[in-house]
Amino acid sequence: MDISYAVLSGGQAKRFGSDKTKALYKGKPLYLYGIETGLSLSSDVMLISKDSSKYQPYLKNVQYLQDDLGEICPMSGLIKVGMSAKYDDIFILSADAPLIEKEFVKFLYSSFNNCDGVIPVINGKSYTLMGFYKRKVLLNMLDDYNNKNFKIIKSLEKYNIKYINEDIIFSSGFNDTMFTNINFQEDLNKLEENNG
């Protein structure tokens, strides 16, 4: 697949209490799960953070990019990805979603035709940080960003986005555990208990 693959790691860790992307799950930092999945799928893998130096020593074949726009929000990371990606088809993943599956990325990509993006929806929640976008969608977010409109889902209203609901996802053999986001230490503890 000729795709770019980006892991966003730009949060302030206010809820978790420390840098959750470097918290260990099964002995490995959370962010590394998404990166490893990306390396198995793409020749253009990126990690975007406000402070990329904290991820040293750097892995081979990964671009460590500084999110140097002023506001701390996911949209700024998406814009940086749009500016830096090698390919026009771009998969975005939040660094706090360690259970992403390679086959699920391929599944979403199979629906990424005649549209500007493909986003999974589980229980009414759109997972904007676990989906595909055309580069132009990410680049054009700069207008919203400059106008202090930081809501990604609102910015997407002007595009042809395919929303894939849970019925389709689950009937294709995937389950809801993949959509686990780690926001609190308790989330990580529960993940360890259930998947240890």
JSON list of C-alpha atoms in Angstrom, two decimals:
[
{"chain": "A", "resi": 1, "resn": "MET", "atom": "CA", "xyz": [0.00, 0.00, 0.00]},
{"chain": "A", "resi": 2, "resn": "ASP", "atom": "CA", "xyz": [1.32, 3.43, -0.90]},
{"chain": "A", "resi": 3, "resn": "ILE", "atom": "CA", "xyz": [0.20, 5.15, 2.26]},
{"chain": "A", "resi": 4, "resn": "SER", "atom": "CA", "xyz": [1.71, 7.47, 4.82]},
{"chain": "A", "resi": 5, "resn": "TYR", "atom": "CA", "xyz": [1.12, 6.45, 8.42]},
{"chain": "A", "resi": 6, "resn": "ALA", "atom": "CA", "xyz": [1.23, 8.92, 11.31]},
{"chain": "A", "resi": 7, "resn": "VAL", "atom": "CA", "xyz": [1.04, 8.45, 15.07]},
{"chain": "A", "resi": 8, "resn": "LEU", "atom": "CA", "xyz": [-0.06, 11.56, 16.96]},
{"chain": "A", "resi": 9, "resn": "SER", "atom": "CA", "xyz": [1.51, 11.99, 20.35]},
{"chain": "A", "resi": 10, "resn": "GLY", "atom": "CA", "xyz": [0.73, 15.55, 21.30]},
{"chain": "A", "resi": 11, "resn": "GLY", "atom": "CA", "xyz": [-1.38, 15.51, 24.47]},
{"chain": "A", "resi": 12, "resn": "GLN", "atom": "CA", "xyz": [-0.61, 17.30, 27.71]},
{"chain": "A", "resi": 13, "resn": "ALA", "atom": "CA", "xyz": [-1.10, 14.20, 29.92]},
{"chain": "A", "resi": 14, "resn": "LYS", "atom": "CA", "xyz": [-3.30, 16.13, 32.34]},
{"chain": "A", "resi": 15, "resn": "ARG", "atom": "CA", "xyz": [-5.68, 13.23, 32.92]},
{"chain": "A", "resi": 16, "resn": "PHE", "atom": "CA", "xyz": [-3.07, 10.47, 33.02]},
{"chain": "A", "resi": 17, "resn": "GLY", "atom": "CA", "xyz": [-0.69, 12.37, 35.30]},
{"chain": "A", "resi": 18, "resn": "SER", "atom": "CA", "xyz": [2.46, 11.66, 33.29]},
{"chain": "A", "resi": 19, "resn": "ASP", "atom": "CA", "xyz": [3.43, 11.07, 29.66]},
{"chain": "A", "resi": 20, "resn": "LYS", "atom": "CA", "xyz": [1.03, 8.25, 28.86]},
{"chain": "A", "resi": 21, "resn": "THR", "atom": "CA", "xyz": [2.58, 7.57, 25.46]},
{"chain": "A", "resi": 22, "resn": "LYS", "atom": "CA", "xyz": [5.68, 6.27, 27.26]},
{"chain": "A", "resi": 23, "resn": "ALA", "atom": "CA", "xyz": [3.72, 4.34, 29.88]},
{"chain": "A", "resi": 24, "resn": "LEU", "atom": "CA", "xyz": [4.37, 0.61, 29.62]},
{"chain": "A", "resi": 25, "resn": "TYR", "atom": "CA", "xyz": [1.83, -1.93, 28.45]},
{"chain": "A", "resi": 26, "resn": "LYS", "atom": "CA", "xyz": [3.16, -5.50, 28.54]},
{"chain": "A", "resi": 27, "resn": "GLY", "atom": "CA", "xyz": [6.62, -4.02, 29.03]},
{"chain": "A", "resi": 28, "resn": "LYS", "atom": "CA", "xyz": [6.50, -1.77, 25.97]},
{"chain": "A", "resi": 29, "resn": "PRO", "atom": "CA", "xyz": [5.67, 1.95, 25.65]},
{"chain": "A", "resi": 30, "resn": "LEU", "atom": "CA", "xyz": [2.15, 2.63, 24.37]},
{"chain": "A", "resi": 31, "resn": "TYR", "atom": "CA", "xyz": [3.29, 4.69, 21.36]},
{"chain": "A", "resi": 32, "resn": "LEU", "atom": "CA", "xyz": [5.46, 1.86, 20.10]},
{"chain": "A", "resi": 33, "resn": "TYR", "atom": "CA", "xyz": [2.50, -0.39, 19.31]},
{"chain": "A", "resi": 34, "resn": "GLY", "atom": "CA", "xyz": [1.14, 2.02, 16.72]},
{"chain": "A", "resi": 35, "resn": "ILE", "atom": "CA", "xyz": [4.60, 2.66, 15.29]},
{"chain": "A", "resi": 36, "resn": "GLU", "atom": "CA", "xyz": [5.32, -1.05, 14.84]},
{"chain": "A", "resi": 37, "resn": "THR", "atom": "CA", "xyz": [2.00, -1.55, 13.09]},
{"chain": "A", "resi": 38, "resn": "GLY", "atom": "CA", "xyz": [2.85, 1.36, 10.81]},
{"chain": "A", "resi": 39, "resn": "LEU", "atom": "CA", "xyz": [6.27, -0.04, 9.94]},
{"chain": "A", "resi": 40, "resn": "SER", "atom": "CA", "xyz": [4.61, -3.29, 8.83]},
{"chain": "A", "resi": 41, "resn": "LEU", "atom": "CA", "xyz": [2.38, -1.35, 6.41]},
{"chain": "A", "resi": 42, "resn": "SER", "atom": "CA", "xyz": [4.17, 1.74, 5.18]},
{"chain": "A", "resi": 43, "resn": "SER", "atom": "CA", "xyz": [7.51, 3.10, 4.04]},
{"chain": "A", "resi": 44, "resn": "ASP", "atom": "CA", "xyz": [6.51, 6.54, 5.35]},
{"chain": "A", "resi": 45, "resn": "VAL", "atom": "CA", "xyz": [5.93, 6.35, 9.11]},
{"chain": "A", "resi": 46, "resn": "MET", "atom": "CA", "xyz": [5.81, 9.46, 11.28]},
{"chain": "A", "resi": 47, "resn": "LEU", "atom": "CA", "xyz": [5.54, 10.24, 14.98]},
{"chain": "A", "resi": 48, "resn": "ILE", "atom": "CA", "xyz": [4.31, 13.76, 15.69]},
{"chain": "A", "resi": 49, "resn": "SER", "atom": "CA", "xyz": [4.86, 15.35, 19.07]},
{"chain": "A", "resi": 50, "resn": "LYS", "atom": "CA", "xyz": [5.40, 18.75, 20.69]},
{"chain": "A", "resi": 51, "resn": "ASP", "atom": "CA", "xyz": [8.74, 17.38, 21.92]},
{"chain": "A", "resi": 52, "resn": "SER", "atom": "CA", "xyz": [10.06, 14.67, 19.62]},
{"chain": "A", "resi": 53, "resn": "SER", "atom": "CA", "xyz": [13.40, 14.54, 21.47]},
{"chain": "A", "resi": 54, "resn": "LYS", "atom": "CA", "xyz": [11.78, 12.57, 24.30]},
{"chain": "A", "resi": 55, "resn": "TYR", "atom": "CA", "xyz": [11.55, 9.54, 22.01]},
{"chain": "A", "resi": 56, "resn": "GLN", "atom": "CA", "xyz": [15.29, 9.12, 21.59]},
{"chain": "A", "resi": 57, "resn": "PRO", "atom": "CA", "xyz": [16.94, 6.85, 20.72]},
{"chain": "A", "resi": 58, "resn": "TYR", "atom": "CA", "xyz": [15.03, 7.12, 17.46]},
{"chain": "A", "resi": 59, "resn": "LEU", "atom": "CA", "xyz": [13.87, 4.07, 15.54]},
{"chain": "A", "resi": 60, "resn": "LYS", "atom": "CA", "xyz": [15.06, 3.52, 11.99]},
{"chain": "A", "resi": 61, "resn": "ASN", "atom": "CA", "xyz": [12.61, 4.32, 9.20]},
{"chain": "A", "resi": 62, "resn": "VAL", "atom": "CA", "xyz": [10.50, 6.63, 11.39]},
{"chain": "A", "resi": 63, "resn": "GLN", "atom": "CA", "xyz": [10.29, 10.39, 10.96]},
{"chain": "A", "resi": 64, "resn": "TYR", "atom": "CA", "xyz": [10.09, 12.16, 14.32]},
{"chain": "A", "resi": 65, "resn": "LEU", "atom": "CA", "xyz": [8.33, 15.44, 13.65]},
{"chain": "A", "resi": 66, "resn": "GLN", "atom": "CA", "xyz": [7.94, 18.46, 15.87]},
{"chain": "A", "resi": 67, "resn": "ASP", "atom": "CA", "xyz": [4.40, 19.82, 16.04]},
{"chain": "A", "resi": 68, "resn": "ASP", "atom": "CA", "xyz": [5.51, 23.43, 16.02]},
{"chain": "A", "resi": 69, "resn": "LEU", "atom": "CA", "xyz": [2.12, 25.11, 15.61]},
{"chain": "A", "resi": 70, "resn": "GLY", "atom": "CA", "xyz": [1.17, 27.10, 18.68]},
{"chain": "A", "resi": 71, "resn": "GLU", "atom": "CA", "xyz": [-1.96, 25.42, 20.01]},
{"chain": "A", "resi": 72, "resn": "ILE", "atom": "CA", "xyz": [-1.81, 22.03, 21.71]},
{"chain": "A", "resi": 73, "resn": "CYS", "atom": "CA", "xyz": [-4.59, 20.15, 19.96]},
{"chain": "A", "resi": 74, "resn": "PRO", "atom": "CA", "xyz": [-4.91, 17.15, 17.63]},
{"chain": "A", "resi": 75, "resn": "MET", "atom": "CA", "xyz": [-5.70, 19.38, 14.67]},
{"chain": "A", "resi": 76, "resn": "SER", "atom": "CA", "xyz": [-2.23, 20.94, 14.76]},
{"chain": "A", "resi": 77, "resn": "GLY", "atom": "CA", "xyz": [-0.72, 17.46, 14.55]},
{"chain": "A", "resi": 78, "resn": "LEU", "atom": "CA", "xyz": [-2.92, 16.58, 11.58]},
{"chain": "A", "resi": 79, "resn": "ILE", "atom": "CA", "xyz": [-1.82, 19.71, 9.74]},
{"chain": "A", "resi": 80, "resn": "LYS", "atom": "CA", "xyz": [1.83, 18.86, 10.36]},
{"chain": "A", "resi": 81, "resn": "VAL", "atom": "CA", "xyz": [1.22, 15.38, 8.96]},
{"chain": "A", "resi": 82, "resn": "GLY", "atom": "CA", "xyz": [-0.36, 16.85, 5.84]},
{"chain": "A", "resi": 83, "resn": "MET", "atom": "CA", "xyz": [2.71, 19.03, 5.34]},
{"chain": "A", "resi": 84, "resn": "SER", "atom": "CA", "xyz": [5.15, 16.16, 5.83]},
{"chain": "A", "resi": 85, "resn": "ALA", "atom": "CA", "xyz": [3.55, 13.03, 4.34]},
{"chain": "A", "resi": 86, "resn": "LYS", "atom": "CA", "xyz": [5.09, 11.38, 1.31]},
{"chain": "A", "resi": 87, "resn": "TYR", "atom": "CA", "xyz": [1.80, 9.99, -0.01]},
{"chain": "A", "resi": 88, "resn": "ASP", "atom": "CA", "xyz": [-1.66, 11.50, -0.53]},
{"chain": "A", "resi": 89, "resn": "ASP", "atom": "CA", "xyz": [-3.39, 8.65, 1.35]},
{"chain": "A", "resi": 90, "resn": "ILE", "atom": "CA", "xyz": [-2.66, 9.07, 5.05]},
{"chain": "A", "resi": 91, "resn": "PHE", "atom": "CA", "xyz": [-3.59, 6.91, 8.04]},
{"chain": "A", "resi": 92, "resn": "ILE", "atom": "CA", "xyz": [-3.80, 8.71, 11.37]},
{"chain": "A", "resi": 93, "resn": "LEU", "atom": "CA", "xyz": [-3.57, 7.02, 14.76]},
{"chain": "A", "resi": 94, "resn": "SER", "atom": "CA", "xyz": [-3.51, 8.38, 18.29]},
{"chain": "A", "resi": 95, "resn": "ALA", "atom": "CA", "xyz": [-0.52, 7.16, 20.29]},
{"chain": "A", "resi": 96, "resn": "ASP", "atom": "CA", "xyz": [-2.79, 6.09, 23.16]},
{"chain": "A", "resi": 97, "resn": "ALA", "atom": "CA", "xyz": [-4.53, 3.37, 21.09]},
{"chain": "A", "resi": 98, "resn": "PRO", "atom": "CA", "xyz": [-2.12, 0.41, 21.41]},
{"chain": "A", "resi": 99, "resn": "LEU", "atom": "CA", "xyz": [-4.47, -2.33, 20.19]},
{"chain": "A", "resi": 100, "resn": "ILE", "atom": "CA", "xyz": [-4.59, -1.22, 16.55]},
{"chain": "A", "resi": 101, "resn": "GLU", "atom": "CA", "xyz": [-4.44, -4.16, 14.17]},
{"chain": "A", "resi": 102, "resn": "LYS", "atom": "CA", "xyz": [-2.66, -4.26, 10.84]},
{"chain": "A", "resi": 103, "resn": "GLU", "atom": "CA", "xyz": [-5.61, -6.01, 9.23]},
{"chain": "A", "resi": 104, "resn": "PHE", "atom": "CA", "xyz": [-7.97, -3.29, 10.42]},
{"chain": "A", "resi": 105, "resn": "VAL", "atom": "CA", "xyz": [-5.88, -0.60, 8.72]},
{"chain": "A", "resi": 106, "resn": "LYS", "atom": "CA", "xyz": [-6.07, -2.66, 5.52]},
{"chain": "A", "resi": 107, "resn": "PHE", "atom": "CA", "xyz": [-9.81, -3.07, 6.01]},
{"chain": "A", "resi": 108, "resn": "LEU", "atom": "CA", "xyz": [-10.35, 0.69, 6.27]},
{"chain": "A", "resi": 109, "resn": "TYR", "atom": "CA", "xyz": [-8.11, 1.28, 3.27]},
{"chain": "A", "resi": 110, "resn": "SER", "atom": "CA", "xyz": [-10.25, -1.06, 1.19]},
{"chain": "A", "resi": 111, "resn": "SER", "atom": "CA", "xyz": [-13.11, 1.44, 1.66]},
{"chain": "A", "resi": 112, "resn": "PHE", "atom": "CA", "xyz": [-10.94, 4.46, 0.90]},
{"chain": "A", "resi": 113, "resn": "ASN", "atom": "CA", "xyz": [-12.08, 5.11, -2.65]},
{"chain": "A", "resi": 114, "resn": "ASN", "atom": "CA", "xyz": [-14.16, 7.89, -4.18]},
{"chain": "A", "resi": 115, "resn": "CYS", "atom": "CA", "xyz": [-14.03, 9.80, -0.91]},
{"chain": "A", "resi": 116, "resn": "ASP", "atom": "CA", "xyz": [-11.86, 12.16, 1.14]},
{"chain": "A", "resi": 117, "resn": "GLY", "atom": "CA", "xyz": [-11.63, 10.06, 4.27]},
{"chain": "A", "resi": 118, "resn": "VAL", "atom": "CA", "xyz": [-12.67, 6.87, 6.08]},
{"chain": "A", "resi": 119, "resn": "ILE", "atom": "CA", "xyz": [-13.43, 6.98, 9.79]},
{"chain": "A", "resi": 120, "resn": "PRO", "atom": "CA", "xyz": [-14.76, 4.23, 12.09]},
{"chain": "A", "resi": 121, "resn": "VAL", "atom": "CA", "xyz": [-17.76, 4.99, 14.31]},
{"chain": "A", "resi": 122, "resn": "ILE", "atom": "CA", "xyz": [-18.36, 2.96, 17.48]},
{"chain": "A", "resi": 123, "resn": "ASN", "atom": "CA", "xyz": [-21.42, 3.60, 19.67]},
{"chain": "A", "resi": 124, "resn": "GLY", "atom": "CA", "xyz": [-21.93, 6.95, 17.99]},
{"chain": "A", "resi": 125, "resn": "LYS", "atom": "CA", "xyz": [-18.35, 8.12, 18.52]},
{"chain": "A", "resi": 126, "resn": "SER", "atom": "CA", "xyz": [-16.32, 9.01, 15.43]},
{"chain": "A", "resi": 127, "resn": "TYR", "atom": "CA", "xyz": [-12.70, 7.89, 15.80]},
{"chain": "A", "resi": 128, "resn": "THR", "atom": "CA", "xyz": [-11.09, 10.76, 13.89]},
{"chain": "A", "resi": 129, "resn": "LEU", "atom": "CA", "xyz": [-7.67, 9.69, 15.16]},
{"chain": "A", "resi": 130, "resn": "MET", "atom": "CA", "xyz": [-7.97, 6.17, 13.76]},
{"chain": "A", "resi": 131, "resn": "GLY", "atom": "CA", "xyz": [-8.77, 6.72, 10.11]},
{"chain": "A", "resi": 132, "resn": "PHE", "atom": "CA", "xyz": [-7.68, 7.61, 6.61]},
{"chain": "A", "resi": 133, "resn": "TYR", "atom": "CA", "xyz": [-7.54, 11.07, 5.07]},
{"chain": "A", "resi": 134, "resn": "LYS", "atom": "CA", "xyz": [-6.54, 12.61, 1.79]},
{"chain": "A", "resi": 135, "resn": "ARG", "atom": "CA", "xyz": [-3.65, 15.03, 2.24]},
{"chain": "A", "resi": 136, "resn": "LYS", "atom": "CA", "xyz": [-5.76, 17.99, 1.06]},
{"chain": "A", "resi": 137, "resn": "VAL", "atom": "CA", "xyz": [-8.17, 17.44, 3.98]},
{"chain": "A", "resi": 138, "resn": "LEU", "atom": "CA", "xyz": [-5.36, 17.79, 6.51]},
{"chain": "A", "resi": 139, "resn": "LEU", "atom": "CA", "xyz": [-3.74, 20.76, 4.78]},
{"chain": "A", "resi": 140, "resn": "ASN", "atom": "CA", "xyz": [-7.02, 22.62, 4.51]},
{"chain": "A", "resi": 141, "resn": "MET", "atom": "CA", "xyz": [-7.53, 22.33, 8.26]},
{"chain": "A", "resi": 142, "resn": "LEU", "atom": "CA", "xyz": [-5.06, 25.18, 8.55]},
{"chain": "A", "resi": 143, "resn": "ASP", "atom": "CA", "xyz": [-7.84, 27.65, 7.74]},
{"chain": "A", "resi": 144, "resn": "ASP", "atom": "CA", "xyz": [-9.97, 26.36, 10.61]},
{"chain": "A", "resi": 145, "resn": "TYR", "atom": "CA", "xyz": [-6.94, 26.27, 12.89]},
{"chain": "A", "resi": 146, "resn": "ASN", "atom": "CA", "xyz": [-6.06, 29.89, 12.13]},
{"chain": "A", "resi": 147, "resn": "ASN", "atom": "CA", "xyz": [-9.66, 30.84, 12.91]},
{"chain": "A", "resi": 148, "resn": "LYS", "atom": "CA", "xyz": [-9.44, 29.03, 16.28]},
{"chain": "A", "resi": 149, "resn": "ASN", "atom": "CA", "xyz": [-11.87, 26.33, 15.12]},
{"chain": "A", "resi": 150, "resn": "PHE", "atom": "CA", "xyz": [-10.07, 23.28, 16.47]},
{"chain": "A", "resi": 151, "resn": "LYS", "atom": "CA", "xyz": [-12.83, 20.65, 16.23]},
{"chain": "A", "resi": 152, "resn": "ILE", "atom": "CA", "xyz": [-11.76, 18.03, 13.68]},
{"chain": "A", "resi": 153, "resn": "ILE", "atom": "CA", "xyz": [-15.25, 16.61, 13.17]},
{"chain": "A", "resi": 154, "resn": "LYS", "atom": "CA", "xyz": [-16.57, 20.07, 12.33]},
{"chain": "A", "resi": 155, "resn": "SER", "atom": "CA", "xyz": [-13.76, 20.66, 9.85]},
{"chain": "A", "resi": 156, "resn": "LEU", "atom": "CA", "xyz": [-14.65, 17.41, 8.09]},
{"chain": "A", "resi": 157, "resn": "GLU", "atom": "CA", "xyz": [-18.21, 18.50, 7.30]},
{"chain": "A", "resi": 158, "resn": "LYS", "atom": "CA", "xyz": [-17.15, 20.03, 4.00]},
{"chain": "A", "resi": 159, "resn": "TYR", "atom": "CA", "xyz": [-15.69, 16.76, 2.71]},
{"chain": "A", "resi": 160, "resn": "ASN", "atom": "CA", "xyz": [-16.96, 13.42, 1.48]},
{"chain": "A", "resi": 161, "resn": "ILE", "atom": "CA", "xyz": [-16.10, 11.24, 4.48]},
{"chain": "A", "resi": 162, "resn": "LYS", "atom": "CA", "xyz": [-17.16, 7.59, 4.75]},
{"chain": "A", "resi": 163, "resn": "TYR", "atom": "CA", "xyz": [-18.16, 6.69, 8.28]},
{"chain": "A", "resi": 164, "resn": "ILE", "atom": "CA", "xyz": [-17.93, 2.94, 8.87]},
{"chain": "A", "resi": 165, "resn": "ASN", "atom": "CA", "xyz": [-20.18, 1.87, 11.73]},
{"chain": "A", "resi": 166, "resn": "GLU", "atom": "CA", "xyz": [-19.69, -0.91, 14.24]},
{"chain": "A", "resi": 167, "resn": "ASP", "atom": "CA", "xyz": [-22.10, -3.30, 12.52]},
{"chain": "A", "resi": 168, "resn": "ILE", "atom": "CA", "xyz": [-19.85, -3.43, 9.47]},
{"chain": "A", "resi": 169, "resn": "ILE", "atom": "CA", "xyz": [-16.67, -3.45, 11.55]},
{"chain": "A", "resi": 170, "resn": "PHE", "atom": "CA", "xyz": [-17.75, -6.23, 13.92]},
{"chain": "A", "resi": 171, "resn": "SER", "atom": "CA", "xyz": [-19.28, -8.36, 11.18]},
{"chain": "A", "resi": 172, "resn": "SER", "atom": "CA", "xyz": [-15.90, -8.17, 9.44]},
{"chain": "A", "resi": 173, "resn": "GLY", "atom": "CA", "xyz": [-14.26, -9.92, 12.39]},
{"chain": "A", "resi": 174, "resn": "PHE", "atom": "CA", "xyz": [-12.96, -7.01, 14.47]},
{"chain": "A", "resi": 175, "resn": "ASN", "atom": "CA", "xyz": [-14.00, -6.24, 18.04]},
{"chain": "A", "resi": 176, "resn": "ASP", "atom": "CA", "xyz": [-14.38, -3.15, 20.17]},
{"chain": "A", "resi": 177, "resn": "THR", "atom": "CA", "xyz": [-11.26, -3.69, 22.29]},
{"chain": "A", "resi": 178, "resn": "MET", "atom": "CA", "xyz": [-9.20, -2.25, 19.43]},
{"chain": "A", "resi": 179, "resn": "PHE", "atom": "CA", "xyz": [-10.82, 1.13, 20.09]},
{"chain": "A", "resi": 180, "resn": "THR", "atom": "CA", "xyz": [-9.53, 1.32, 23.64]},
{"chain": "A", "resi": 181, "resn": "ASN", "atom": "CA", "xyz": [-7.93, 4.70, 24.34]},
{"chain": "A", "resi": 182, "resn": "ILE", "atom": "CA", "xyz": [-5.74, 5.14, 27.41]},
{"chain": "A", "resi": 183, "resn": "ASN", "atom": "CA", "xyz": [-6.72, 8.37, 29.14]},
{"chain": "A", "resi": 184, "resn": "PHE", "atom": "CA", "xyz": [-6.25, 7.48, 32.80]},
{"chain": "A", "resi": 185, "resn": "GLN", "atom": "CA", "xyz": [-3.93, 5.18, 34.72]},
{"chain": "A", "resi": 186, "resn": "GLU", "atom": "CA", "xyz": [-7.00, 3.07, 35.55]},
{"chain": "A", "resi": 187, "resn": "ASP", "atom": "CA", "xyz": [-7.55, 2.51, 31.81]},
{"chain": "A", "resi": 188, "resn": "LEU", "atom": "CA", "xyz": [-4.06, 1.07, 31.51]},
{"chain": "A", "resi": 189, "resn": "ASN", "atom": "CA", "xyz": [-4.50, -1.07, 34.63]},
{"chain": "A", "resi": 190, "resn": "LYS", "atom": "CA", "xyz": [-7.75, -2.46, 33.24]},
{"chain": "A", "resi": 191, "resn": "LEU", "atom": "CA", "xyz": [-6.13, -3.18, 29.89]},
{"chain": "A", "resi": 192, "resn": "GLU", "atom": "CA", "xyz": [-3.34, -5.11, 31.62]},
{"chain": "A", "resi": 193, "resn": "GLU", "atom": "CA", "xyz": [-5.86, -7.10, 33.66]},
{"chain": "A", "resi": 194, "resn": "ASN", "atom": "CA", "xyz": [-8.01, -8.01, 30.65]},
{"chain": "A", "resi": 195, "resn": "ASN", "atom": "CA", "xyz": [-5.18, -8.73, 28.21]},
{"chain": "A", "resi": 196, "resn": "GLY", "atom": "CA", "xyz": [-2.36, -9.80, 30.48]}
]
